[in-house]
PDB file of C-alpha atoms in Angstrom:
ATOM      1  CA  ASP A   1      45.095  68.456 -38.425  1.00  0.00           C
ATOM      2  CA  ALA A   2      44.745  65.479 -40.696  1.00  0.00           C
ATOM      3  CA  GLY A   3      42.030  63.110 -39.745  1.00  0.00           C
ATOM      4  CA  VAL A   4      42.145  59.237 -39.860  1.00  0.00           C
ATOM      5  CA  ILE A   5      43.468  58.200 -43.121  1.00  0.00           C
ATOM      6  CA  GLN A   6      42.585  54.897 -44.806  1.00  0.00           C
ATOM      7  CA  SER A   7      43.836  53.265 -47.933  1.00  0.00           C
ATOM      8  CA  PRO A   8      42.779  52.087 -50.366  1.00  0.00           C
ATOM      9  CA  ARG A   9      39.444  53.890 -50.712  1.00  0.00           C
ATOM     10  CA  HIS A  10      38.177  51.217 -52.944  1.00  0.00           C
ATOM     11  CA  GLU A  11      39.275  47.695 -53.571  1.00  0.00           C
ATOM     12  CA  VAL A  12      37.964  45.083 -55.998  1.00  0.00           C
ATOM     13  CA  THR A  13      39.419  41.618 -55.651  1.00  0.00           C
ATOM     14  CA  GLU A  14      38.633  38.098 -56.638  1.00  0.00           C
ATOM     15  CA  MET A  15      37.617  35.440 -54.240  1.00  0.00           C
ATOM     16  CA  GLY A  16      40.600  33.689 -52.684  1.00  0.00           C
ATOM     17  CA  GLN A  17      42.960  36.706 -52.908  1.00  0.00           C
ATOM     18  CA  GLU A  18      44.538  38.387 -49.989  1.00  0.00           C
ATOM     19  CA  VAL A  19      43.322  41.878 -49.137  1.00  0.00           C
ATOM     20  CA  THR A  20      45.098  44.363 -46.833  1.00  0.00           C
ATOM     21  CA  LEU A  21      43.428  47.467 -45.628  1.00  0.00           C
ATOM     22  CA  ARG A  22      45.474  50.161 -44.025  1.00  0.00           C
ATOM     23  CA  CYS A  23      44.842  52.801 -41.380  1.00  0.00           C
ATOM     24  CA  LYS A  24      46.732  55.886 -39.915  1.00  0.00           C
ATOM     25  CA  PRO A  25      45.087  57.127 -36.865  1.00  0.00           C
ATOM     26  CA  ILE A  26      45.122  60.784 -35.732  1.00  0.00           C
ATOM     27  CA  SER A  27      48.369  61.665 -34.194  1.00  0.00           C
ATOM     28  CA  GLY A  28      48.362  61.374 -30.444  1.00  0.00           C
ATOM     29  CA  HIS A  29      45.318  59.052 -30.306  1.00  0.00           C
ATOM     30  CA  ASN A  30      45.953  55.957 -28.301  1.00  0.00           C
ATOM     31  CA  SER A  31      42.987  53.741 -29.352  1.00  0.00           C
ATOM     32  CA  LEU A  32      42.143  52.328 -32.717  1.00  0.00           C
ATOM     33  CA  PHE A  33      39.041  50.534 -33.783  1.00  0.00           C
ATOM     34  CA  TRP A  34      38.227  48.634 -36.980  1.00  0.00           C
ATOM     35  CA  TYR A  35      34.580  48.350 -38.018  1.00  0.00           C
ATOM     36  CA  ARG A  36      32.670  46.729 -40.907  1.00  0.00           C
ATOM     37  CA  GLN A  37      29.395  48.110 -42.323  1.00  0.00           C
ATOM     38  CA  THR A  38      26.991  46.239 -44.425  1.00  0.00           C
ATOM     39  CA  MET A  39      23.285  46.788 -45.292  1.00  0.00           C
ATOM     40  CA  MET A  40      22.246  43.467 -43.611  1.00  0.00           C
ATOM     41  CA  ARG A  41      24.270  43.726 -40.397  1.00  0.00           C
ATOM     42  CA  GLY A  42      24.819  47.484 -39.994  1.00  0.00           C
ATOM     43  CA  LEU A  43      27.886  48.649 -38.201  1.00  0.00           C
ATOM     44  CA  GLU A  44      29.993  45.934 -36.443  1.00  0.00           C
ATOM     45  CA  LEU A  45      33.139  46.380 -34.333  1.00  0.00           C
ATOM     46  CA  LEU A  46      35.767  43.944 -35.461  1.00  0.00           C
ATOM     47  CA  ILE A  47      38.730  44.743 -33.206  1.00  0.00           C
ATOM     48  CA  TYR A  48      39.941  47.390 -30.849  1.00  0.00           C
ATOM     49  CA  PHE A  49      43.533  48.394 -29.892  1.00  0.00           C
ATOM     50  CA  ASN A  50      44.703  50.333 -27.038  1.00  0.00           C
ATOM     51  CA  ASN A  51      48.274  51.589 -26.983  1.00  0.00           C
ATOM     52  CA  ASN A  52      48.937  49.252 -29.892  1.00  0.00           C
ATOM     53  CA  VAL A  53      47.824  46.154 -28.042  1.00  0.00           C
ATOM     54  CA  PRO A  54      44.721  44.249 -29.284  1.00  0.00           C
ATOM     55  CA  ILE A  55      42.265  44.412 -26.457  1.00  0.00           C
ATOM     56  CA  ASP A  56      39.070  42.830 -27.832  1.00  0.00           C
ATOM     57  CA  ASP A  57      39.031  40.812 -31.068  1.00  0.00           C
ATOM     58  CA  SER A  58      35.756  38.961 -30.397  1.00  0.00           C
ATOM     59  CA  GLY A  59      34.094  40.707 -33.347  1.00  0.00           C
ATOM     60  CA  MET A  60      36.514  39.303 -35.901  1.00  0.00           C
ATOM     61  CA  PRO A  61      34.331  36.957 -38.011  1.00  0.00           C
ATOM     62  CA  GLU A  62      36.903  34.110 -38.348  1.00  0.00           C
ATOM     63  CA  ASP A  63      40.463  33.112 -38.721  1.00  0.00           C
ATOM     64  CA  ARG A  64      40.589  34.519 -42.202  1.00  0.00           C
ATOM     65  CA  PHE A  65      40.635  37.947 -40.649  1.00  0.00           C
ATOM     66  CA  SER A  66      43.802  39.336 -38.856  1.00  0.00           C
ATOM     67  CA  ALA A  67      44.695  42.883 -37.588  1.00  0.00           C
ATOM     68  CA  LYS A  68      47.952  44.290 -36.519  1.00  0.00           C
ATOM     69  CA  MET A  69      49.197  47.586 -35.051  1.00  0.00           C
ATOM     70  CA  PRO A  70      52.942  47.589 -35.061  1.00  0.00           C
ATOM     71  CA  ASN A  71      53.228  51.188 -33.944  1.00  0.00           C
ATOM     72  CA  ALA A  72      51.048  54.055 -32.857  1.00  0.00           C
ATOM     73  CA  SER A  73      50.640  55.501 -36.360  1.00  0.00           C
ATOM     74  CA  PHE A  74      49.772  52.515 -38.392  1.00  0.00           C
ATOM     75  CA  SER A  75      47.460  49.522 -38.504  1.00  0.00           C
ATOM     76  CA  THR A  76      46.383  46.937 -41.014  1.00  0.00           C
ATOM     77  CA  LEU A  77      43.334  44.591 -41.394  1.00  0.00           C
ATOM     78  CA  LYS A  78      44.036  41.594 -43.581  1.00  0.00           C
ATOM     79  CA  ILE A  79      41.697  39.070 -45.031  1.00  0.00           C
ATOM     80  CA  GLN A  80      43.214  35.918 -46.435  1.00  0.00           C
ATOM     81  CA  PRO A  81      41.560  34.298 -48.334  1.00  0.00           C
ATOM     82  CA  SER A  82      38.786  36.754 -49.165  1.00  0.00           C
ATOM     83  CA  GLU A  83      35.239  35.674 -49.917  1.00  0.00           C
ATOM     84  CA  PRO A  84      32.287  37.454 -51.559  1.00  0.00           C
ATOM     85  CA  ARG A  85      30.503  37.694 -48.159  1.00  0.00           C
ATOM     86  CA  ASP A  86      33.480  39.917 -47.017  1.00  0.00           C
ATOM     87  CA  SER A  87      32.195  42.654 -49.371  1.00  0.00           C
ATOM     88  CA  ALA A  88      31.514  45.643 -47.200  1.00  0.00           C
ATOM     89  CA  VAL A  89      32.816  49.089 -46.159  1.00  0.00           C
ATOM     90  CA  TYR A  90      35.546  48.925 -43.606  1.00  0.00           C
ATOM     91  CA  PHE A  91      36.105  51.844 -41.305  1.00  0.00           C
ATOM     92  CA  CYS A  92      38.905  52.570 -39.015  1.00  0.00           C
ATOM     93  CA  ALA A  93      38.369  55.041 -36.127  1.00  0.00           C
ATOM     94  CA  SER A  94      40.668  56.436 -33.433  1.00  0.00           C
ATOM     95  CA  SER A  95      40.260  58.075 -30.047  1.00  0.00           C
ATOM     96  CA  TYR A  96      42.158  59.600 -27.189  1.00  0.00           C
ATOM     97  CA  THR A  97      40.718  57.811 -24.327  1.00  0.00           C
ATOM     98  CA  PRO A  98      41.956  59.874 -21.419  1.00  0.00           C
ATOM     99  CA  GLN A  99      39.812  62.709 -22.827  1.00  0.00           C
ATOM    100  CA  GLY A 100      36.727  60.730 -23.559  1.00  0.00           C
ATOM    101  CA  TYR A 101      35.130  58.216 -25.663  1.00  0.00           C
ATOM    102  CA  GLU A 102      34.335  59.815 -28.969  1.00  0.00           C
ATOM    103  CA  GLN A 103      35.730  58.123 -31.964  1.00  0.00           C
ATOM    104  CA  TYR A 104      36.850  59.801 -35.182  1.00  0.00           C
ATOM    105  CA  PHE A 105      36.300  57.845 -38.373  1.00  0.00           C
ATOM    106  CA  GLY A 106      38.227  57.569 -41.575  1.00  0.00           C
ATOM    107  CA  PRO A 107      36.423  57.694 -44.895  1.00  0.00           C
ATOM    108  CA  GLY A 108      36.357  53.921 -45.202  1.00  0.00           C
ATOM    109  CA  THR A 109      37.483  51.321 -47.678  1.00  0.00           C
ATOM    110  CA  ARG A 110      34.822  49.914 -49.902  1.00  0.00           C
ATOM    111  CA  LEU A 111      35.827  46.212 -50.474  1.00  0.00           C
ATOM    112  CA  THR A 112      34.197  44.171 -53.287  1.00  0.00           C
ATOM    113  CA  VAL A 113      35.018  40.530 -53.536  1.00  0.00           C
ATOM    114  CA  THR A 114      33.918  38.931 -56.738  1.00  0.00           C
TER     115      THR A 114
ATOM    116  CA  ALA B   1      25.196  46.867 -19.311  1.00  0.00           C
ATOM    117  CA  GLN B   2      24.717  49.819 -21.641  1.00  0.00           C
ATOM    118  CA  SER B   3      22.303  49.804 -24.610  1.00  0.00           C
ATOM    119  CA  VAL B   4      20.693  52.359 -26.867  1.00  0.00           C
ATOM    120  CA  THR B   5      17.386  52.196 -28.783  1.00  0.00           C
ATOM    121  CA  GLN B   6      16.531  54.579 -31.607  1.00  0.00           C
ATOM    122  CA  LEU B   7      12.781  54.543 -31.823  1.00  0.00           C
ATOM    123  CA  ASP B   8      12.312  55.346 -35.545  1.00  0.00           C
ATOM    124  CA  SER B   9      14.125  53.638 -38.326  1.00  0.00           C
ATOM    125  CA  HIS B  10      12.922  56.408 -40.733  1.00  0.00           C
ATOM    126  CA  VAL B  11      11.792  59.963 -40.228  1.00  0.00           C
ATOM    127  CA  SER B  12      10.412  62.099 -43.018  1.00  0.00           C
ATOM    128  CA  VAL B  13      10.005  65.782 -42.747  1.00  0.00           C
ATOM    129  CA  SER B  14       9.476  68.688 -45.129  1.00  0.00           C
ATOM    130  CA  GLU B  15      12.249  71.192 -45.758  1.00  0.00           C
ATOM    131  CA  GLY B  16      12.026  74.061 -43.254  1.00  0.00           C
ATOM    132  CA  THR B  17      10.069  72.068 -40.573  1.00  0.00           C
ATOM    133  CA  PRO B  18      11.550  70.777 -37.288  1.00  0.00           C
ATOM    134  CA  VAL B  19      13.379  67.627 -36.984  1.00  0.00           C
ATOM    135  CA  LEU B  20      13.090  65.178 -33.959  1.00  0.00           C
ATOM    136  CA  LEU B  21      15.237  61.876 -33.898  1.00  0.00           C
ATOM    137  CA  ARG B  22      14.372  59.908 -30.811  1.00  0.00           C
ATOM    138  CA  CYS B  23      16.954  57.855 -28.737  1.00  0.00           C
ATOM    139  CA  ASN B  24      16.628  56.162 -25.379  1.00  0.00           C
ATOM    140  CA  TYR B  25      19.564  54.676 -23.490  1.00  0.00           C
ATOM    141  CA  SER B  26      20.150  52.234 -20.729  1.00  0.00           C
ATOM    142  CA  SER B  27      23.264  52.624 -18.453  1.00  0.00           C
ATOM    143  CA  SER B  28      24.344  51.486 -15.035  1.00  0.00           C
ATOM    144  CA  TYR B  29      26.098  54.728 -14.493  1.00  0.00           C
ATOM    145  CA  SER B  30      26.413  58.271 -15.950  1.00  0.00           C
ATOM    146  CA  PRO B  31      27.018  57.698 -19.614  1.00  0.00           C
ATOM    147  CA  SER B  32      28.774  59.591 -22.258  1.00  0.00           C
ATOM    148  CA  LEU B  33      26.309  59.926 -25.237  1.00  0.00           C
ATOM    149  CA  PHE B  34      26.812  60.885 -28.810  1.00  0.00           C
ATOM    150  CA  TRP B  35      25.108  61.461 -32.177  1.00  0.00           C
ATOM    151  CA  TYR B  36      26.932  60.622 -35.345  1.00  0.00           C
ATOM    152  CA  VAL B  37      25.799  61.321 -38.922  1.00  0.00           C
ATOM    153  CA  GLN B  38      26.423  59.463 -42.074  1.00  0.00           C
ATOM    154  CA  HIS B  39      25.687  60.966 -45.346  1.00  0.00           C
ATOM    155  CA  PRO B  40      25.201  58.522 -48.387  1.00  0.00           C
ATOM    156  CA  ASN B  41      28.337  56.737 -49.257  1.00  0.00           C
ATOM    157  CA  LYS B  42      30.376  58.731 -46.707  1.00  0.00           C
ATOM    158  CA  GLY B  43      32.146  58.102 -43.414  1.00  0.00           C
ATOM    159  CA  LEU B  44      30.652  58.701 -39.941  1.00  0.00           C
ATOM    160  CA  GLN B  45      30.895  62.161 -38.459  1.00  0.00           C
ATOM    161  CA  LEU B  46      30.653  63.206 -34.920  1.00  0.00           C
ATOM    162  CA  LEU B  47      27.579  65.566 -34.654  1.00  0.00           C
ATOM    163  CA  LEU B  48      27.660  66.253 -30.877  1.00  0.00           C
ATOM    164  CA  LYS B  49      28.492  64.687 -27.473  1.00  0.00           C
ATOM    165  CA  TYR B  50      27.258  64.654 -23.979  1.00  0.00           C
ATOM    166  CA  THR B  51      29.705  64.202 -21.171  1.00  0.00           C
ATOM    167  CA  SER B  52      28.008  65.268 -17.922  1.00  0.00           C
ATOM    168  CA  ALA B  53      28.329  68.979 -18.321  1.00  0.00           C
ATOM    169  CA  ALA B  54      25.344  70.940 -19.754  1.00  0.00           C
ATOM    170  CA  THR B  55      22.336  68.875 -20.522  1.00  0.00           C
ATOM    171  CA  LEU B  56      21.553  70.708 -23.593  1.00  0.00           C
ATOM    172  CA  VAL B  57      24.324  70.050 -26.135  1.00  0.00           C
ATOM    173  CA  LYS B  58      24.819  72.024 -29.293  1.00  0.00           C
ATOM    174  CA  GLY B  59      26.416  70.343 -32.321  1.00  0.00           C
ATOM    175  CA  ILE B  60      27.349  71.161 -35.798  1.00  0.00           C
ATOM    176  CA  ASN B  61      24.893  72.230 -38.548  1.00  0.00           C
ATOM    177  CA  GLY B  62      22.283  73.587 -36.090  1.00  0.00           C
ATOM    178  CA  PHE B  63      21.602  70.330 -34.305  1.00  0.00           C
ATOM    179  CA  GLU B  64      21.174  69.957 -30.631  1.00  0.00           C
ATOM    180  CA  ALA B  65      20.319  67.278 -28.145  1.00  0.00           C
ATOM    181  CA  GLU B  66      19.063  67.296 -24.636  1.00  0.00           C
ATOM    182  CA  PHE B  67      20.111  64.832 -22.024  1.00  0.00           C
ATOM    183  CA  LYS B  68      17.099  63.925 -19.812  1.00  0.00           C
ATOM    184  CA  LYS B  69      18.141  61.446 -17.087  1.00  0.00           C
ATOM    185  CA  SER B  70      14.663  61.005 -15.638  1.00  0.00           C
ATOM    186  CA  GLU B  71      13.440  59.839 -19.157  1.00  0.00           C
ATOM    187  CA  THR B  72      16.782  58.217 -20.052  1.00  0.00           C
ATOM    188  CA  SER B  73      16.556  59.980 -23.364  1.00  0.00           C
ATOM    189  CA  PHE B  74      18.833  61.869 -25.594  1.00  0.00           C
ATOM    190  CA  HIS B  75      16.749  63.196 -28.551  1.00  0.00           C
ATOM    191  CA  LEU B  76      18.262  64.966 -31.343  1.00  0.00           C
ATOM    192  CA  THR B  77      16.543  68.075 -32.689  1.00  0.00           C
ATOM    193  CA  LYS B  78      16.840  70.841 -35.262  1.00  0.00           C
ATOM    194  CA  PRO B  79      14.436  73.854 -35.650  1.00  0.00           C
ATOM    195  CA  SER B  80      14.488  73.841 -39.547  1.00  0.00           C
ATOM    196  CA  ALA B  81      15.415  70.950 -41.791  1.00  0.00           C
ATOM    197  CA  HIS B  82      17.608  71.568 -44.853  1.00  0.00           C
ATOM    198  CA  MET B  83      17.860  69.223 -47.889  1.00  0.00           C
ATOM    199  CA  SER B  84      21.556  68.559 -46.848  1.00  0.00           C
ATOM    200  CA  ASP B  85      20.432  67.110 -43.632  1.00  0.00           C
ATOM    201  CA  ALA B  86      19.224  63.960 -45.404  1.00  0.00           C
ATOM    202  CA  ALA B  87      21.385  61.198 -43.946  1.00  0.00           C
ATOM    203  CA  GLU B  88      21.384  58.365 -41.428  1.00  0.00           C
ATOM    204  CA  TYR B  89      21.840  59.449 -37.791  1.00  0.00           C
ATOM    205  CA  PHE B  90      23.209  57.083 -35.082  1.00  0.00           C
ATOM    206  CA  CYS B  91      22.798  57.503 -31.248  1.00  0.00           C
ATOM    207  CA  VAL B  92      25.652  56.078 -29.400  1.00  0.00           C
ATOM    208  CA  VAL B  93      26.394  55.430 -25.715  1.00  0.00           C
ATOM    209  CA  SER B  94      29.810  54.702 -24.227  1.00  0.00           C
ATOM    210  CA  ASP B  95      30.631  51.563 -22.541  1.00  0.00           C
ATOM    211  CA  LEU B  96      32.652  52.807 -19.668  1.00  0.00           C
ATOM    212  CA  SER B  97      34.334  49.465 -18.992  1.00  0.00           C
ATOM    213  CA  ASN B  98      36.346  49.362 -22.193  1.00  0.00           C
ATOM    214  CA  TYR B  99      36.097  52.647 -24.135  1.00  0.00           C
ATOM    215  CA  GLN B 100      33.946  51.018 -26.738  1.00  0.00           C
ATOM    216  CA  LEU B 101      30.797  52.555 -28.189  1.00  0.00           C
ATOM    217  CA  ILE B 102      27.402  50.970 -28.211  1.00  0.00           C
ATOM    218  CA  TRP B 103      25.659  51.935 -31.462  1.00  0.00           C
ATOM    219  CA  GLY B 104      21.909  52.399 -32.068  1.00  0.00           C
ATOM    220  CA  ALA B 105      20.438  50.891 -35.185  1.00  0.00           C
ATOM    221  CA  GLY B 106      20.355  54.267 -36.902  1.00  0.00           C
ATOM    222  CA  THR B 107      17.485  56.588 -38.127  1.00  0.00           C
ATOM    223  CA  LYS B 108      17.363  57.503 -41.725  1.00  0.00           C
ATOM    224  CA  LEU B 109      16.202  61.111 -42.089  1.00  0.00           C
ATOM    225  CA  ILE B 110      14.429  61.909 -45.330  1.00  0.00           C
ATOM    226  CA  ILE B 111      13.786  65.586 -46.364  1.00  0.00           C
ATOM    227  CA  LYS B 112      10.960  66.385 -48.634  1.00  0.00           C
ATOM    228  CA  PRO B 113      11.164  69.447 -50.882  1.00  0.00           C
TER     229      PRO B 113
END
């Protein structure tokens, strides 16, 4: 079974540019989570989808961030415009909530905004 | 409300000696509890989980954890540390109201040769 797939693995961009991060959850999972990890703030939950519907986006830092899940096998996290303080590792995770709460993480996207 | 406290930010042990990473939780009802591991510059991997079955849970790489309701603890142990165990370990409790996970601050495990 393939795990959670994220792309790109690394992204370097200039301030002001649009950045799109992509995630393919594990097939059959019905919940998807976007996290951000930095040295200063640790792991932060940004947004959570259940059955493709955004349930809780209270962790999204500001309007520059948006996330979509058009179908059960794909999600995007977009930052427009990007800023240097957005530099972090962004993780996507998925779970099958009827069977429990454990989440399975992708390898992450390391974003650097210069 | 659920919460989790990892009692040590860093733990240093010699290779071949036992490992103990401490975690206390707070929950209004029977929680699901997890330990995740993150090796340097890697993703987060599920190490083990407790979901109200056996109180002693065995995980990958020789780790195990014991759920103690009376002490509200879920400490992670391993009898003999290996250099490859050097990583950050996160204790996590489920938020039963919304399927989200509440994360501890992490414990960095350092293995001395």
